[in-house]
Amino acid sequence: MSQHENREEVVRALAGALDVAAHRLTEGGASDLEVGRAMVAAGLSRWARAISAEQLVDELATITGGIAVAAGIDVIPDAVQ
């Protein structure tokens, strides 16, 4: 197994674990919105300790742009001041 294939397995396992945790939280009464916000906040906190602020902004821009494209939303770079 190549290192790339191994990373894909790790990512799949992590996503599965997060999905199980989210399911348990919603069964416990949390809304999907609350769970999503908490997961994003926890992830950003952990990520911010691992990379520079500039890298974090770049990564978030890439993610946000990808979501916008998938949703068919036009992103206007000039709108960011």
C-alpha atoms as one frame of an Amber mdcrd trajectory, in Angstrom:
protein
   0.000   0.000   0.000   1.403   3.377  -0.990   1.667   6.265   1.437  -1.074
   8.075  -0.528  -3.433   5.105  -0.237  -2.632   4.881   3.468  -3.508   8.589
   3.953  -6.808   8.033   2.140  -7.602   5.181   4.540  -6.750   7.397   7.508
  -9.003  10.168   6.196 -11.851   7.713   5.593 -11.465   6.307   9.115 -11.442
   9.815  10.618 -14.521  10.838   8.650 -16.302   7.683   9.768 -15.427   8.321
  13.411 -16.675  11.912  13.161 -19.906  10.725  11.550 -20.485   8.234  14.384
 -19.799  10.945  16.974 -22.164  13.353  15.205 -24.887  10.707  15.115 -24.519
  10.066  18.850 -24.651  13.783  19.605 -27.819  14.292  17.560 -29.393  11.277
  19.241 -28.570  13.032  22.517 -30.531  16.106  21.472 -27.996  18.314  19.705
 -29.065  19.747  16.362 -27.099  19.094  13.189 -26.198  22.790  13.142 -24.845
  22.649  16.701 -22.838  19.517  15.949 -21.438  20.986  12.748 -20.431  24.234
  14.411 -18.776  22.399  17.308 -16.850  20.115  14.947 -15.664  23.044  12.846
 -14.645  25.007  15.941 -12.733  22.045  17.374 -11.067  21.365  14.048 -10.058
  24.989  13.553  -8.653  25.185  17.062  -6.542  22.087  16.502  -5.534  23.168
  13.004  -4.531  26.655  14.184  -2.033  25.091  16.591  -0.474  23.060  13.773
  -0.099  25.637  10.984   0.489  29.361  10.601  -2.371  31.849  10.435  -1.579
  32.500   6.776  -1.737  28.783   5.962  -5.024  28.502   7.843  -6.535  31.377
   5.851  -5.314  29.826   2.580  -6.753  26.426   3.493 -10.095  27.925   4.528
 -10.239  29.922   1.285  -9.636  26.733  -0.707 -12.348  24.883   1.201 -14.805
  27.783   0.930 -14.109  28.156  -2.787 -14.666  24.445  -3.342 -17.982  24.557
  -1.517 -19.046  27.625  -3.507 -18.210  25.919  -6.808 -20.059  22.756  -5.784
 -23.091  24.845  -4.798 -22.944  26.971  -7.960 -22.275  30.153  -6.024 -20.165
  32.850  -7.673 -17.390  34.044  -5.398 -16.231  37.597  -6.026 -12.602  38.024
  -4.822 -12.844  41.832  -5.057 -15.528  41.801  -2.350 -12.915  40.836   0.233
 -11.282  43.951   1.659
